[in-house]
JSON list of C-alpha atoms in Angstrom, two decimals:
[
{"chain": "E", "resi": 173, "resn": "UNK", "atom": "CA", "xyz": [1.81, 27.70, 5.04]},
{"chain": "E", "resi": 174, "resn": "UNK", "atom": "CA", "xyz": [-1.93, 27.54, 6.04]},
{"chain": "E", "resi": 175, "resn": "UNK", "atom": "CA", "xyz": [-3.34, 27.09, 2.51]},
{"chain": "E", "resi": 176, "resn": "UNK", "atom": "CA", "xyz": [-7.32, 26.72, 2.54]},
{"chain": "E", "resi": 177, "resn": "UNK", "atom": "CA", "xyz": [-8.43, 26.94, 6.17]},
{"chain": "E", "resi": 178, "resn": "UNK", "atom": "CA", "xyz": [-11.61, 25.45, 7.53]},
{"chain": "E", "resi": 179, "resn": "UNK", "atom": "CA", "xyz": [-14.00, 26.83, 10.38]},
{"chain": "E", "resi": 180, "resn": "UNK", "atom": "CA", "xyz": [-15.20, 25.26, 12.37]},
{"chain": "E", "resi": 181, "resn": "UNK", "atom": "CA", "xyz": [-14.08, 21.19, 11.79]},
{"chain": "E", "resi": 182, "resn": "UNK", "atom": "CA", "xyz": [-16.78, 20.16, 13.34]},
{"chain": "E", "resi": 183, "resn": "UNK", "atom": "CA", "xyz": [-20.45, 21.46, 14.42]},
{"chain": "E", "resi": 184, "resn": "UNK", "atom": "CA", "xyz": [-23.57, 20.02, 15.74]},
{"chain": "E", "resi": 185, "resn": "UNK", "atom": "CA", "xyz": [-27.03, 21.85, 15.23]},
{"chain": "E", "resi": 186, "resn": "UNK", "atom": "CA", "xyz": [-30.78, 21.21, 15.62]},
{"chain": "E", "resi": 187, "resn": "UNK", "atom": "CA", "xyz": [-33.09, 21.34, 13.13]},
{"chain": "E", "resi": 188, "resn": "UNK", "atom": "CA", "xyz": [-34.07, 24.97, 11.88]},
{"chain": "E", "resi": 189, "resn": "UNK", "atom": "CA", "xyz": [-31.14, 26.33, 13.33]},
{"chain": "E", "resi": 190, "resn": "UNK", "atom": "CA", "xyz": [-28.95, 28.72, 11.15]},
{"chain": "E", "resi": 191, "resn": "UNK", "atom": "CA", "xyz": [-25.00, 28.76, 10.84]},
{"chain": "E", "resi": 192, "resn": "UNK", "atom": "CA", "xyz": [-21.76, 30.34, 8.61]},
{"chain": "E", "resi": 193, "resn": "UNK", "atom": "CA", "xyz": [-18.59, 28.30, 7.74]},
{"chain": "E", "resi": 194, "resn": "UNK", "atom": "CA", "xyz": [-16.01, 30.08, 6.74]},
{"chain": "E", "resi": 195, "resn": "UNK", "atom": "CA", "xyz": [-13.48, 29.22, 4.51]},
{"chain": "E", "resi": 196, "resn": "UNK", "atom": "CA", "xyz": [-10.05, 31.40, 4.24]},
{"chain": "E", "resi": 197, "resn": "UNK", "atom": "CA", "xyz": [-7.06, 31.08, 2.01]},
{"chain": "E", "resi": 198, "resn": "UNK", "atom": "CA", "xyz": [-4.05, 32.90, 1.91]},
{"chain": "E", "resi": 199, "resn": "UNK", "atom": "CA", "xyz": [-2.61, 31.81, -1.58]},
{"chain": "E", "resi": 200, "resn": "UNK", "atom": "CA", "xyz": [-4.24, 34.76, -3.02]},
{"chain": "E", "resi": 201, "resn": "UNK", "atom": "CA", "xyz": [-6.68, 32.60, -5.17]},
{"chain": "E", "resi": 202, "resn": "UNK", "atom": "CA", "xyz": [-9.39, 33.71, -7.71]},
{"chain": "E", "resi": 203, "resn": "UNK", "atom": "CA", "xyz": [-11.33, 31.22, -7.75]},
{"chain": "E", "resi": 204, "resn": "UNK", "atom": "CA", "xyz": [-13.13, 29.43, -4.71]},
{"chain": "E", "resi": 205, "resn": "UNK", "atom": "CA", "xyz": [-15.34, 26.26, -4.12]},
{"chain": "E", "resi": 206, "resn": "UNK", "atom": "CA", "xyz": [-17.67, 24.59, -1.66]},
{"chain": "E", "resi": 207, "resn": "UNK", "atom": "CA", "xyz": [-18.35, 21.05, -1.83]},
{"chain": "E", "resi": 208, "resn": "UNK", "atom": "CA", "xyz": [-20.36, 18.16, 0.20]},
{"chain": "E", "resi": 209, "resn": "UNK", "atom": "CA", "xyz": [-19.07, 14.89, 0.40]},
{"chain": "E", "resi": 210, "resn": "UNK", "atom": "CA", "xyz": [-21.86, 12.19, 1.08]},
{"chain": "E", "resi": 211, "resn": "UNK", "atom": "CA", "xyz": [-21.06, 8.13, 1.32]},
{"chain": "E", "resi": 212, "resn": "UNK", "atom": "CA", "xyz": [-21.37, 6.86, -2.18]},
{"chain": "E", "resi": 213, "resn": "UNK", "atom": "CA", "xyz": [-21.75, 9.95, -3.91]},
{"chain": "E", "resi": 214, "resn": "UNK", "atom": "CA", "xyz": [-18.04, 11.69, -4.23]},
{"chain": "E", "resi": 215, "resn": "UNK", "atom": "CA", "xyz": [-17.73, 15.57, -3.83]},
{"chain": "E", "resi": 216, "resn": "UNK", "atom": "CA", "xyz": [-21.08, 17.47, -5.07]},
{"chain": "E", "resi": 217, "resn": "UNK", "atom": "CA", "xyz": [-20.07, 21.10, -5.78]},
{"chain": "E", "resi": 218, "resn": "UNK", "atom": "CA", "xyz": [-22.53, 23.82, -3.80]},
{"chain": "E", "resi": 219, "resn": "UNK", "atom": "CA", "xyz": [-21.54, 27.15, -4.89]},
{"chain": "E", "resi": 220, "resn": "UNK", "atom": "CA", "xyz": [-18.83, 28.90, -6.05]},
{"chain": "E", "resi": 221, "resn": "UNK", "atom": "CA", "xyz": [-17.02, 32.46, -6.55]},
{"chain": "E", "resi": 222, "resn": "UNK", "atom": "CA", "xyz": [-14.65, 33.36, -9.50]},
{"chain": "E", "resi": 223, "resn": "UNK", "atom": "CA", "xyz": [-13.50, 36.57, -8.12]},
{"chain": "E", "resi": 224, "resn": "UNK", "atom": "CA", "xyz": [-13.85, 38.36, -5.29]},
{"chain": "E", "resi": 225, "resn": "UNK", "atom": "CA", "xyz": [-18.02, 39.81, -4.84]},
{"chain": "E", "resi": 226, "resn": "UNK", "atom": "CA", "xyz": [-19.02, 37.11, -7.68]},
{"chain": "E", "resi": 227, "resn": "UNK", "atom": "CA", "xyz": [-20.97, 33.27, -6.57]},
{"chain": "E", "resi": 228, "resn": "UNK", "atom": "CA", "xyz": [-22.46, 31.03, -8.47]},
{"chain": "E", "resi": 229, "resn": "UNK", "atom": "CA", "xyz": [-24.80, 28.20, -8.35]},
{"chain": "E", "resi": 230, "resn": "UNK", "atom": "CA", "xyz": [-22.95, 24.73, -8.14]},
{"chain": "E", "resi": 231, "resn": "UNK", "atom": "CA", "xyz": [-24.84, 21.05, -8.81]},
{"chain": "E", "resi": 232, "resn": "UNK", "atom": "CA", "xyz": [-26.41, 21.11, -5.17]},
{"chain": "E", "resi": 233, "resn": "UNK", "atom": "CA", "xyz": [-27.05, 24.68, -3.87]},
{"chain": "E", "resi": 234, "resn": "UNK", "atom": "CA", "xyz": [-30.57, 24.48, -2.53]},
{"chain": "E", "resi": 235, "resn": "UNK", "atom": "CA", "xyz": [-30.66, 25.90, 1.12]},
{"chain": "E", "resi": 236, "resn": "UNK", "atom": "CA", "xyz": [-27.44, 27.27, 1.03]},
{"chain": "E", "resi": 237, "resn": "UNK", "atom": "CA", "xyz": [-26.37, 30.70, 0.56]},
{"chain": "E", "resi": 238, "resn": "UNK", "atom": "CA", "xyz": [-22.55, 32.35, 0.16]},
{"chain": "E", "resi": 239, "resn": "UNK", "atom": "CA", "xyz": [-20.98, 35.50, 0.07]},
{"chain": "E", "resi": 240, "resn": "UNK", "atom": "CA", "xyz": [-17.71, 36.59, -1.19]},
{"chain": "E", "resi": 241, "resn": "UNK", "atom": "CA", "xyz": [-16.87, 39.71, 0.42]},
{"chain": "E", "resi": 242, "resn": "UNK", "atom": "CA", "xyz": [-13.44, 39.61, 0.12]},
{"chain": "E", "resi": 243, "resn": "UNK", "atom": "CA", "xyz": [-10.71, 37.30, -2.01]},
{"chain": "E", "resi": 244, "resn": "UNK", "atom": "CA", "xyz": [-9.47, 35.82, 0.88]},
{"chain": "E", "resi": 245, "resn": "UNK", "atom": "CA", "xyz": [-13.12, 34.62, 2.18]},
{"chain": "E", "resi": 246, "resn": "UNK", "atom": "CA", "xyz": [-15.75, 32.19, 0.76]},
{"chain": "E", "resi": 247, "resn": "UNK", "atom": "CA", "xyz": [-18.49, 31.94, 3.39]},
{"chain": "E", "resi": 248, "resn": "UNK", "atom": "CA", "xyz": [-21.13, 29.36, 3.11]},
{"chain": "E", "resi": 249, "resn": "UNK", "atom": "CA", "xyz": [-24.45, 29.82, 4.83]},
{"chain": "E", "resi": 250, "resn": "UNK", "atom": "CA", "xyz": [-27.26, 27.44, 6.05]},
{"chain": "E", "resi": 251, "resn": "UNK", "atom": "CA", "xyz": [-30.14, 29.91, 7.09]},
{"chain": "E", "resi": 252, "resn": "UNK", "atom": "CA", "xyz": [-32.61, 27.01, 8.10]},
{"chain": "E", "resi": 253, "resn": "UNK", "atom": "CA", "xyz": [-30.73, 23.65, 8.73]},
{"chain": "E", "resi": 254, "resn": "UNK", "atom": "CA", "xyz": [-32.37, 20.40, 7.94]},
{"chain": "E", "resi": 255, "resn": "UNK", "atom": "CA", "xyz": [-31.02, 16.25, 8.91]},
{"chain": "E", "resi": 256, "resn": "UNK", "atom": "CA", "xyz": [-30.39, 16.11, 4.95]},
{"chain": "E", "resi": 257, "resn": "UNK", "atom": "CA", "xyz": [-28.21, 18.75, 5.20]},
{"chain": "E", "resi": 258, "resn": "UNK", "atom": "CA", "xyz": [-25.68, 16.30, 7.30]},
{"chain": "E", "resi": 259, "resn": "UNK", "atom": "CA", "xyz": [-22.69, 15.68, 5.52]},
{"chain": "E", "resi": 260, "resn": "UNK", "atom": "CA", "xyz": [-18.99, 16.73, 5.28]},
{"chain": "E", "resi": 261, "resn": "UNK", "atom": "CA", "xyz": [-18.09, 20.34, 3.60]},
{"chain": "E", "resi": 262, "resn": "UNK", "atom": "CA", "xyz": [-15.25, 20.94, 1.65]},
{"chain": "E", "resi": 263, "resn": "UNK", "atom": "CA", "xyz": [-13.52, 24.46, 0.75]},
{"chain": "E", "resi": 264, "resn": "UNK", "atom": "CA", "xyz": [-11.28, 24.73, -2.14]},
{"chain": "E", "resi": 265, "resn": "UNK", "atom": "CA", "xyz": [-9.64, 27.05, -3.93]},
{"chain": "E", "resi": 266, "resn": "UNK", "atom": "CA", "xyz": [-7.46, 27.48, -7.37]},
{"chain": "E", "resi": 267, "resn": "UNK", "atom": "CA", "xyz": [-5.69, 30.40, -9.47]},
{"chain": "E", "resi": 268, "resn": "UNK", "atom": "CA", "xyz": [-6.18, 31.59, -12.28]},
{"chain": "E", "resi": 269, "resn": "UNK", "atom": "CA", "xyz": [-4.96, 29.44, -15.22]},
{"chain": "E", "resi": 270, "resn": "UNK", "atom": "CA", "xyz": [-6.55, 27.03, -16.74]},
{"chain": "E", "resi": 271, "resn": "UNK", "atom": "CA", "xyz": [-7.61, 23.98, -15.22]},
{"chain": "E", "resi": 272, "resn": "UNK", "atom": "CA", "xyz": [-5.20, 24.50, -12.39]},
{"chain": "E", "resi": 273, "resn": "UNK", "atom": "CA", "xyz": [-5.85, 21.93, -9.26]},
{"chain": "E", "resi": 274, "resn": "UNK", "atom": "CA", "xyz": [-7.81, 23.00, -6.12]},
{"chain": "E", "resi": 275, "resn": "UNK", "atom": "CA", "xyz": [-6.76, 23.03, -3.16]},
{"chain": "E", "resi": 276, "resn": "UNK", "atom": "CA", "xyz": [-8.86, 21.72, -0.25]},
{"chain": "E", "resi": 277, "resn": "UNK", "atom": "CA", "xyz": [-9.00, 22.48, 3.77]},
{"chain": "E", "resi": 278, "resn": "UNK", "atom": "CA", "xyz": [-9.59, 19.79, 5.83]},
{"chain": "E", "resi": 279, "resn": "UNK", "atom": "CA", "xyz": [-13.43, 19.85, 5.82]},
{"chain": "E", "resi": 280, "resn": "UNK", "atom": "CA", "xyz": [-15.85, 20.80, 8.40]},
{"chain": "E", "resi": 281, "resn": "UNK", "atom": "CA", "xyz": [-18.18, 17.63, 9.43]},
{"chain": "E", "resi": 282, "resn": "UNK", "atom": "CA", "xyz": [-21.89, 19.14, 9.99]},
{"chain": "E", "resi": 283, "resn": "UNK", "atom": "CA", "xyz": [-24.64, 17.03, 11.95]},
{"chain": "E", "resi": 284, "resn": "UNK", "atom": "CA", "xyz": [-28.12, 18.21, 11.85]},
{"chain": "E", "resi": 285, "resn": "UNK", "atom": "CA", "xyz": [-30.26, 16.86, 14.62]},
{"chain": "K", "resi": 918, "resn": "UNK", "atom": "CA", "xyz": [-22.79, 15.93, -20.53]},
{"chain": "K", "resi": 919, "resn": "UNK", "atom": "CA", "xyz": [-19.80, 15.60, -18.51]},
{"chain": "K", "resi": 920, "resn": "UNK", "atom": "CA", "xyz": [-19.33, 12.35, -16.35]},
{"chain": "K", "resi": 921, "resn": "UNK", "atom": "CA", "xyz": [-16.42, 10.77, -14.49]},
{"chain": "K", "resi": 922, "resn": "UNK", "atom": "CA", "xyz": [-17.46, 6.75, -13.59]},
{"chain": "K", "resi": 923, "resn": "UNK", "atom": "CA", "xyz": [-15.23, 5.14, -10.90]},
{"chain": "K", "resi": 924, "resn": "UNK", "atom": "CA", "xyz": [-16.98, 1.67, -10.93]},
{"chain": "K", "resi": 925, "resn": "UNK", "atom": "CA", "xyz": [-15.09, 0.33, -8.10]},
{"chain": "K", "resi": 926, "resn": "UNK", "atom": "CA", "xyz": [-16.38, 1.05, -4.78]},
{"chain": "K", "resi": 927, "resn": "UNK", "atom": "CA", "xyz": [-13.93, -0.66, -3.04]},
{"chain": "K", "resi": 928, "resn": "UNK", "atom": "CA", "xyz": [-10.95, -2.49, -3.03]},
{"chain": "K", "resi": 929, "resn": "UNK", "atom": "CA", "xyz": [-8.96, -5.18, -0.62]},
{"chain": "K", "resi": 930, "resn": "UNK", "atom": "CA", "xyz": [-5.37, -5.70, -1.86]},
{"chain": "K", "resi": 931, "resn": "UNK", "atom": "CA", "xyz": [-2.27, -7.50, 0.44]},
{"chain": "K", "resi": 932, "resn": "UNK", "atom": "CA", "xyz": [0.32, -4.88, 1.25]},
{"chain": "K", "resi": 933, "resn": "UNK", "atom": "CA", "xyz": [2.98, -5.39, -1.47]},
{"chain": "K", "resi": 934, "resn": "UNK", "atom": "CA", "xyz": [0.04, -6.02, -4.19]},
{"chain": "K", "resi": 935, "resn": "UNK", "atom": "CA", "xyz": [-0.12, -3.95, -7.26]},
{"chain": "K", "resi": 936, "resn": "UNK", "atom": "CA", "xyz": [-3.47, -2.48, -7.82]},
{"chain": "K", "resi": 937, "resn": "UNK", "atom": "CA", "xyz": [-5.28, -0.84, -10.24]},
{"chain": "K", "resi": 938, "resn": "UNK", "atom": "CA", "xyz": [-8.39, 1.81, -10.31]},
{"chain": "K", "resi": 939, "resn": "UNK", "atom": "CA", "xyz": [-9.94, 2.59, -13.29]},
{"chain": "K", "resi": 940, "resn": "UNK", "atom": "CA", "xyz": [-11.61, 5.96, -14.17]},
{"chain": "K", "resi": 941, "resn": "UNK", "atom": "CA", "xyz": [-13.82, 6.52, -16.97]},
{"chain": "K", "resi": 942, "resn": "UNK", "atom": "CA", "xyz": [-15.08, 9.67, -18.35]},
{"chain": "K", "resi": 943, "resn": "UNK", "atom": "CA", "xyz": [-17.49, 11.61, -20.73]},
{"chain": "K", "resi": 944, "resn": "UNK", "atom": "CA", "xyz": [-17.02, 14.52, -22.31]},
{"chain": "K", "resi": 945, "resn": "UNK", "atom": "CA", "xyz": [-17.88, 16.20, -25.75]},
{"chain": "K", "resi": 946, "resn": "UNK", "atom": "CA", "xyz": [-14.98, 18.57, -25.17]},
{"chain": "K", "resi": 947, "resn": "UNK", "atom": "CA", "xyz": [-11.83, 18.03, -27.10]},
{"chain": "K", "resi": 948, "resn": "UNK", "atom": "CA", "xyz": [-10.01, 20.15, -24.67]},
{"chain": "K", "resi": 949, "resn": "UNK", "atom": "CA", "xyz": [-9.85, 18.72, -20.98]},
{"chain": "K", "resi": 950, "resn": "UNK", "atom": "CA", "xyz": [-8.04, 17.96, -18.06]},
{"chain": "K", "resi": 951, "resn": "UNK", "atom": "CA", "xyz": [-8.47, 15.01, -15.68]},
{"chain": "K", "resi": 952, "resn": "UNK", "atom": "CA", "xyz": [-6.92, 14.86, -11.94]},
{"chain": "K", "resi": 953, "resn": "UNK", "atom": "CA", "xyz": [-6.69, 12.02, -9.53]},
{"chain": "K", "resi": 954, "resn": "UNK", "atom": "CA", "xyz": [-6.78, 13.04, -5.69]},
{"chain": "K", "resi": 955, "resn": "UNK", "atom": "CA", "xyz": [-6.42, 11.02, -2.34]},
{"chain": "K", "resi": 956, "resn": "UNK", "atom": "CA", "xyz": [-8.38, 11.59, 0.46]},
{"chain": "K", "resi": 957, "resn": "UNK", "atom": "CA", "xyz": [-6.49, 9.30, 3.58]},
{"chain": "K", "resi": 958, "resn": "UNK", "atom": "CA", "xyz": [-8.04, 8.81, 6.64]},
{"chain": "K", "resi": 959, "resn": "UNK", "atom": "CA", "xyz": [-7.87, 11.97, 7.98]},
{"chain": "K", "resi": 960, "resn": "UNK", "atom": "CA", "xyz": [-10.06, 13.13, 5.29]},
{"chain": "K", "resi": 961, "resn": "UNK", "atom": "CA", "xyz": [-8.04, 15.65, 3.43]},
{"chain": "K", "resi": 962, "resn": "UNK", "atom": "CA", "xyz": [-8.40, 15.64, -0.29]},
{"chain": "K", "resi": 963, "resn": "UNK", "atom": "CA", "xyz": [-4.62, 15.68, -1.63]},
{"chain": "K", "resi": 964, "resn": "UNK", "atom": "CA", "xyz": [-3.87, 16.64, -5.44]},
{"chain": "K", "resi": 965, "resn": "UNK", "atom": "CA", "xyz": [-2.09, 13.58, -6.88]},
{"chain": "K", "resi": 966, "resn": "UNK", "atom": "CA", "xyz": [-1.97, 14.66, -10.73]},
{"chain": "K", "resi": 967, "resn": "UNK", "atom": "CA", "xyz": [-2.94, 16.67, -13.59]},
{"chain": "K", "resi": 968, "resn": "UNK", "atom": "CA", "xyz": [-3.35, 14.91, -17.17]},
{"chain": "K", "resi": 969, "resn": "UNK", "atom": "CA", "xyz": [-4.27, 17.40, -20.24]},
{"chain": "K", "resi": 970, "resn": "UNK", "atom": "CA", "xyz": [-6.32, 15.92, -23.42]},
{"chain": "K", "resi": 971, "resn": "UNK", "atom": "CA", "xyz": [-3.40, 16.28, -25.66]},
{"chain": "K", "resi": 972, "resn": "UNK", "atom": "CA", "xyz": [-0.96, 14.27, -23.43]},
{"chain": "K", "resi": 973, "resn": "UNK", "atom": "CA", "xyz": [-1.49, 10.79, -23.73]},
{"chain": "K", "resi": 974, "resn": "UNK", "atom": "CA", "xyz": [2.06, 9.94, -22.16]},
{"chain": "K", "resi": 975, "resn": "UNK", "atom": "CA", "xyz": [2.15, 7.98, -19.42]},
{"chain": "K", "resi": 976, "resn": "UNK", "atom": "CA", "xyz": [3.19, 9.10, -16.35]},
{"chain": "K", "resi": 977, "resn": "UNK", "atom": "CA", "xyz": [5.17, 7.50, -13.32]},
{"chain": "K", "resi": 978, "resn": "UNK", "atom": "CA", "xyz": [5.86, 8.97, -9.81]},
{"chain": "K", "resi": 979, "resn": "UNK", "atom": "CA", "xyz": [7.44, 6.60, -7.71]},
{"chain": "K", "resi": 980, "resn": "UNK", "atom": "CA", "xyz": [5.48, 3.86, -6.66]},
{"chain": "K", "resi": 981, "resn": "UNK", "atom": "CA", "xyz": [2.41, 5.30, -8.78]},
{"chain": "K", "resi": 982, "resn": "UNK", "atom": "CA", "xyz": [1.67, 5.38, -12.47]},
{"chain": "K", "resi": 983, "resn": "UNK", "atom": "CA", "xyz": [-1.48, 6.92, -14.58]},
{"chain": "K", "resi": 984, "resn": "UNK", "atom": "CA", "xyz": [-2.33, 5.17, -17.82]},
{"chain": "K", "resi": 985, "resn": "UNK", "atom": "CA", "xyz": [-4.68, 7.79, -19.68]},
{"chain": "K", "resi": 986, "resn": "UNK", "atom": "CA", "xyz": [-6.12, 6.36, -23.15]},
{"chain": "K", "resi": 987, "resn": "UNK", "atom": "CA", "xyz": [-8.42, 8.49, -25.00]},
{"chain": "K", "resi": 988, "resn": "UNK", "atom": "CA", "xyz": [-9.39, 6.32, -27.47]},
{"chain": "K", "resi": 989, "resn": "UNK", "atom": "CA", "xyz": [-11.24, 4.29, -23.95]},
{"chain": "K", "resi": 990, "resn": "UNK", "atom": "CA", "xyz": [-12.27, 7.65, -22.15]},
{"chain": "K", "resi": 991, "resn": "UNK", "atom": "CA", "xyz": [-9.94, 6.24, -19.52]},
{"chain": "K", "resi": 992, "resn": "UNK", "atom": "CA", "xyz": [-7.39, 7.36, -16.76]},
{"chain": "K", "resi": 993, "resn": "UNK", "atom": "CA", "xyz": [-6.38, 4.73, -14.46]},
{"chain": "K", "resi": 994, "resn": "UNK", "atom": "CA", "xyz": [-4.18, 4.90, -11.57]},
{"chain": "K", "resi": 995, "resn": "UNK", "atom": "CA", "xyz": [-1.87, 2.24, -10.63]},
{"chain": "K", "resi": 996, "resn": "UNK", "atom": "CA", "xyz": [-0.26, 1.54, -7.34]},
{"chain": "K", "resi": 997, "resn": "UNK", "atom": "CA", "xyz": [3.17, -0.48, -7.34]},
{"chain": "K", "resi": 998, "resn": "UNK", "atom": "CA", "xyz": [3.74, -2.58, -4.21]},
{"chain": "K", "resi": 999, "resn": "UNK", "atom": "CA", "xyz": [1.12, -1.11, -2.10]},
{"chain": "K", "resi": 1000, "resn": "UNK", "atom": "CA", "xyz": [1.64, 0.14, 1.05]},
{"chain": "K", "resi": 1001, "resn": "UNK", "atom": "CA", "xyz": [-0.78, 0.20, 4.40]},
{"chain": "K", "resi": 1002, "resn": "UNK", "atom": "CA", "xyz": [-0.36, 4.32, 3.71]},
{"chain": "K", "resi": 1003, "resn": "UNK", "atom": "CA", "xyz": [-1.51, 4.19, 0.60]},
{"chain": "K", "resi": 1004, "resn": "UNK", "atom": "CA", "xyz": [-5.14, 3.16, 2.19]},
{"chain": "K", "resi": 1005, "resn": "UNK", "atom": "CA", "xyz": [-7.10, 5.95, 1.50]},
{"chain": "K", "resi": 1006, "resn": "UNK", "atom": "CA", "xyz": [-10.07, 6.62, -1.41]},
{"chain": "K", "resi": 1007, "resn": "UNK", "atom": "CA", "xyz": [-9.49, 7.93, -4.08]},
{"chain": "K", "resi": 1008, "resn": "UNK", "atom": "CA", "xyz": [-11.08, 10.58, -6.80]},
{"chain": "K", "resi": 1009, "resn": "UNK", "atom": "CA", "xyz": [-10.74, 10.78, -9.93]},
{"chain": "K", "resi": 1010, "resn": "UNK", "atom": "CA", "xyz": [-11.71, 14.29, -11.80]},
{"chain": "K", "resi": 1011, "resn": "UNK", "atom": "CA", "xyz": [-12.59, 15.98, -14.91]},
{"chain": "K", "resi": 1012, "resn": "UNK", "atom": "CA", "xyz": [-12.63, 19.65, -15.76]},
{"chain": "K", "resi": 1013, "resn": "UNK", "atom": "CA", "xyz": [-13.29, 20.71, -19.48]},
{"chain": "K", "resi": 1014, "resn": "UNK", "atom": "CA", "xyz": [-13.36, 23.65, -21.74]},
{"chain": "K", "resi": 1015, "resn": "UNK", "atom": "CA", "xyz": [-10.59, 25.54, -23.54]},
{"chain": "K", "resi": 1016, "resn": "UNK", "atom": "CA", "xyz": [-11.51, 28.23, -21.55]},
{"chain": "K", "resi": 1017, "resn": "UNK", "atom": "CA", "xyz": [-11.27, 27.21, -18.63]},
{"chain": "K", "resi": 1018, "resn": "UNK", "atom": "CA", "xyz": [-14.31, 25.26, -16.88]},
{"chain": "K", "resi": 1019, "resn": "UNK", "atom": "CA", "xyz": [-14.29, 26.30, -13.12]},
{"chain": "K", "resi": 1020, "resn": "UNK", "atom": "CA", "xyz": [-15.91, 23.27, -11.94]},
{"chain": "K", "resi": 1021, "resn": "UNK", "atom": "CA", "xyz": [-14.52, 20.15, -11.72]},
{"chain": "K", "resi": 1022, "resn": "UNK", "atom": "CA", "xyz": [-17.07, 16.61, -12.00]},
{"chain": "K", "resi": 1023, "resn": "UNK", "atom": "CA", "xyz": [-15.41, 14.06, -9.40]},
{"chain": "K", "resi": 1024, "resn": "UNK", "atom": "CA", "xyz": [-16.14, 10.46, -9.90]},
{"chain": "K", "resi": 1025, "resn": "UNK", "atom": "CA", "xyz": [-18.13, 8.81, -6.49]},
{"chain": "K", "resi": 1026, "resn": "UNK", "atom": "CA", "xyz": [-14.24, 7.67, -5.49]},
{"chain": "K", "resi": 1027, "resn": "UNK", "atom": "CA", "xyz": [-12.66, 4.31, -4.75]},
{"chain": "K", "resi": 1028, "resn": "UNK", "atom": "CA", "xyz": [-11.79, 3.34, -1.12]},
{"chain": "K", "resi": 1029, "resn": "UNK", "atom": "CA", "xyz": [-8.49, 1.12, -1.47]},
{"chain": "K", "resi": 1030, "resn": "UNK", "atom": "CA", "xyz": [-7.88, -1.60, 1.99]},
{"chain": "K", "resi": 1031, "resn": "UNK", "atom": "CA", "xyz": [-4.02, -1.89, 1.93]},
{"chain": "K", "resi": 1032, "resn": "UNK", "atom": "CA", "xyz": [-3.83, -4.71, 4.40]},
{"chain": "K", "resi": 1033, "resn": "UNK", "atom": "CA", "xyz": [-0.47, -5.66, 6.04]}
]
């Protein structure tokens, strides 16, 4: 079982440079998260979809875009990166029900140069 | 507003030690849940437990044991005769709303040392 995959695990980019990550699921999941982790500061939620072709501002979603084009998919965009933009992303995903745990992927670590 | 506090940043413990980390929250909700998750070295977040407002049992799975008291907005998570695997940090989270809040607050997480 893949659960809540993760592309790509790791990427380096230069300032002002633009990139996707894509998180897929395949536990047919309404509901789907992006997160940044940062030292000292836990998991700060970005954006996130309640259905597929519906996103929503999280806590944090300031140069960052996302689409949700289909269920499966939860893409998260950077159009422009910047260094404070560094960090580790998290995916997750949940079904219906309420309060129901997310599930994460294993996080994509992002450097901006 | 909502808030999850895990005031310990980190904690050293001798493998075999019992240990305890404490999670406090806020909410003016009456209807929440609250989830503790472990993120090990290899940096996956893994779902521990689920603990509703209206269940103030206790809980025990194996070696680990949740103590929720709502009376101290608390949730702690215990760790019986800690293991080197159990080194890892871990989150504590709140979700509210009796309809169904789709965001979770996590606390700022605990790093646990399990030392052999």
């Amino acid at each position: 079982n893949a659960g809540v995959t993760q592309t790509p695990k790791f990427r380096v980019l230069k300032t002002g440079q633009s990139m996707t990550l894509l998180c897929a699921q395949d536990m047919n999941h309404e509901y789907m998260y992006w997160y940044r982790q940062d030292p000292g500061m836990g998991l700060r939620l970005i954006h996130y979809s309640v259905g597929e072709g519906t996103t929503a501002k999280g806590e944090v979603p300031d140069g960052y875009n996302v689409s949700r084009l289909k269920k499966q998919n939860f893409l998260l965009g950077l159009e422009s990166a910047a260094p404070s933009q560094t960090s580790v992303y998290f995916c997750a995903s949940r079904p219906t029900g309420r309060h129901q745990p997310q599930h994460f992927g294993d996080g994509t670590r992002l450097s901006i140069l | 507003a909502q808030k999850v506090t895990q005031a310990q940043t980190e904690i050293s413990v001798v493998e075999k030690e019992d240990v305890t980390l404490d999670c406090v929250y806020e909410t003016r909700d009456t209807t929440y849940y609250l989830f503790w998750y472990k993120q090990p070295p290899s940096g996956e977040l893994v779902f521990l437990i689920r603990r509703n407002s209206f269940d103030e049992q206790n809980e025990i799975s194996g070696r680990y044991s949740w103590n929720f008291q709502k009376s101290t907005s608390s949730f702690n998570f215990t760790i019986t005769a800690s293991q080197v695997v159990d080194s890892a940090v871990y989150f504590c989270a709140l979700s509210e709303g009796i309809s169904g809040t789709y965001k979770y607050i996590f606390g700022t997480g605990t790093r646990l040392k399990v030392l052999a």
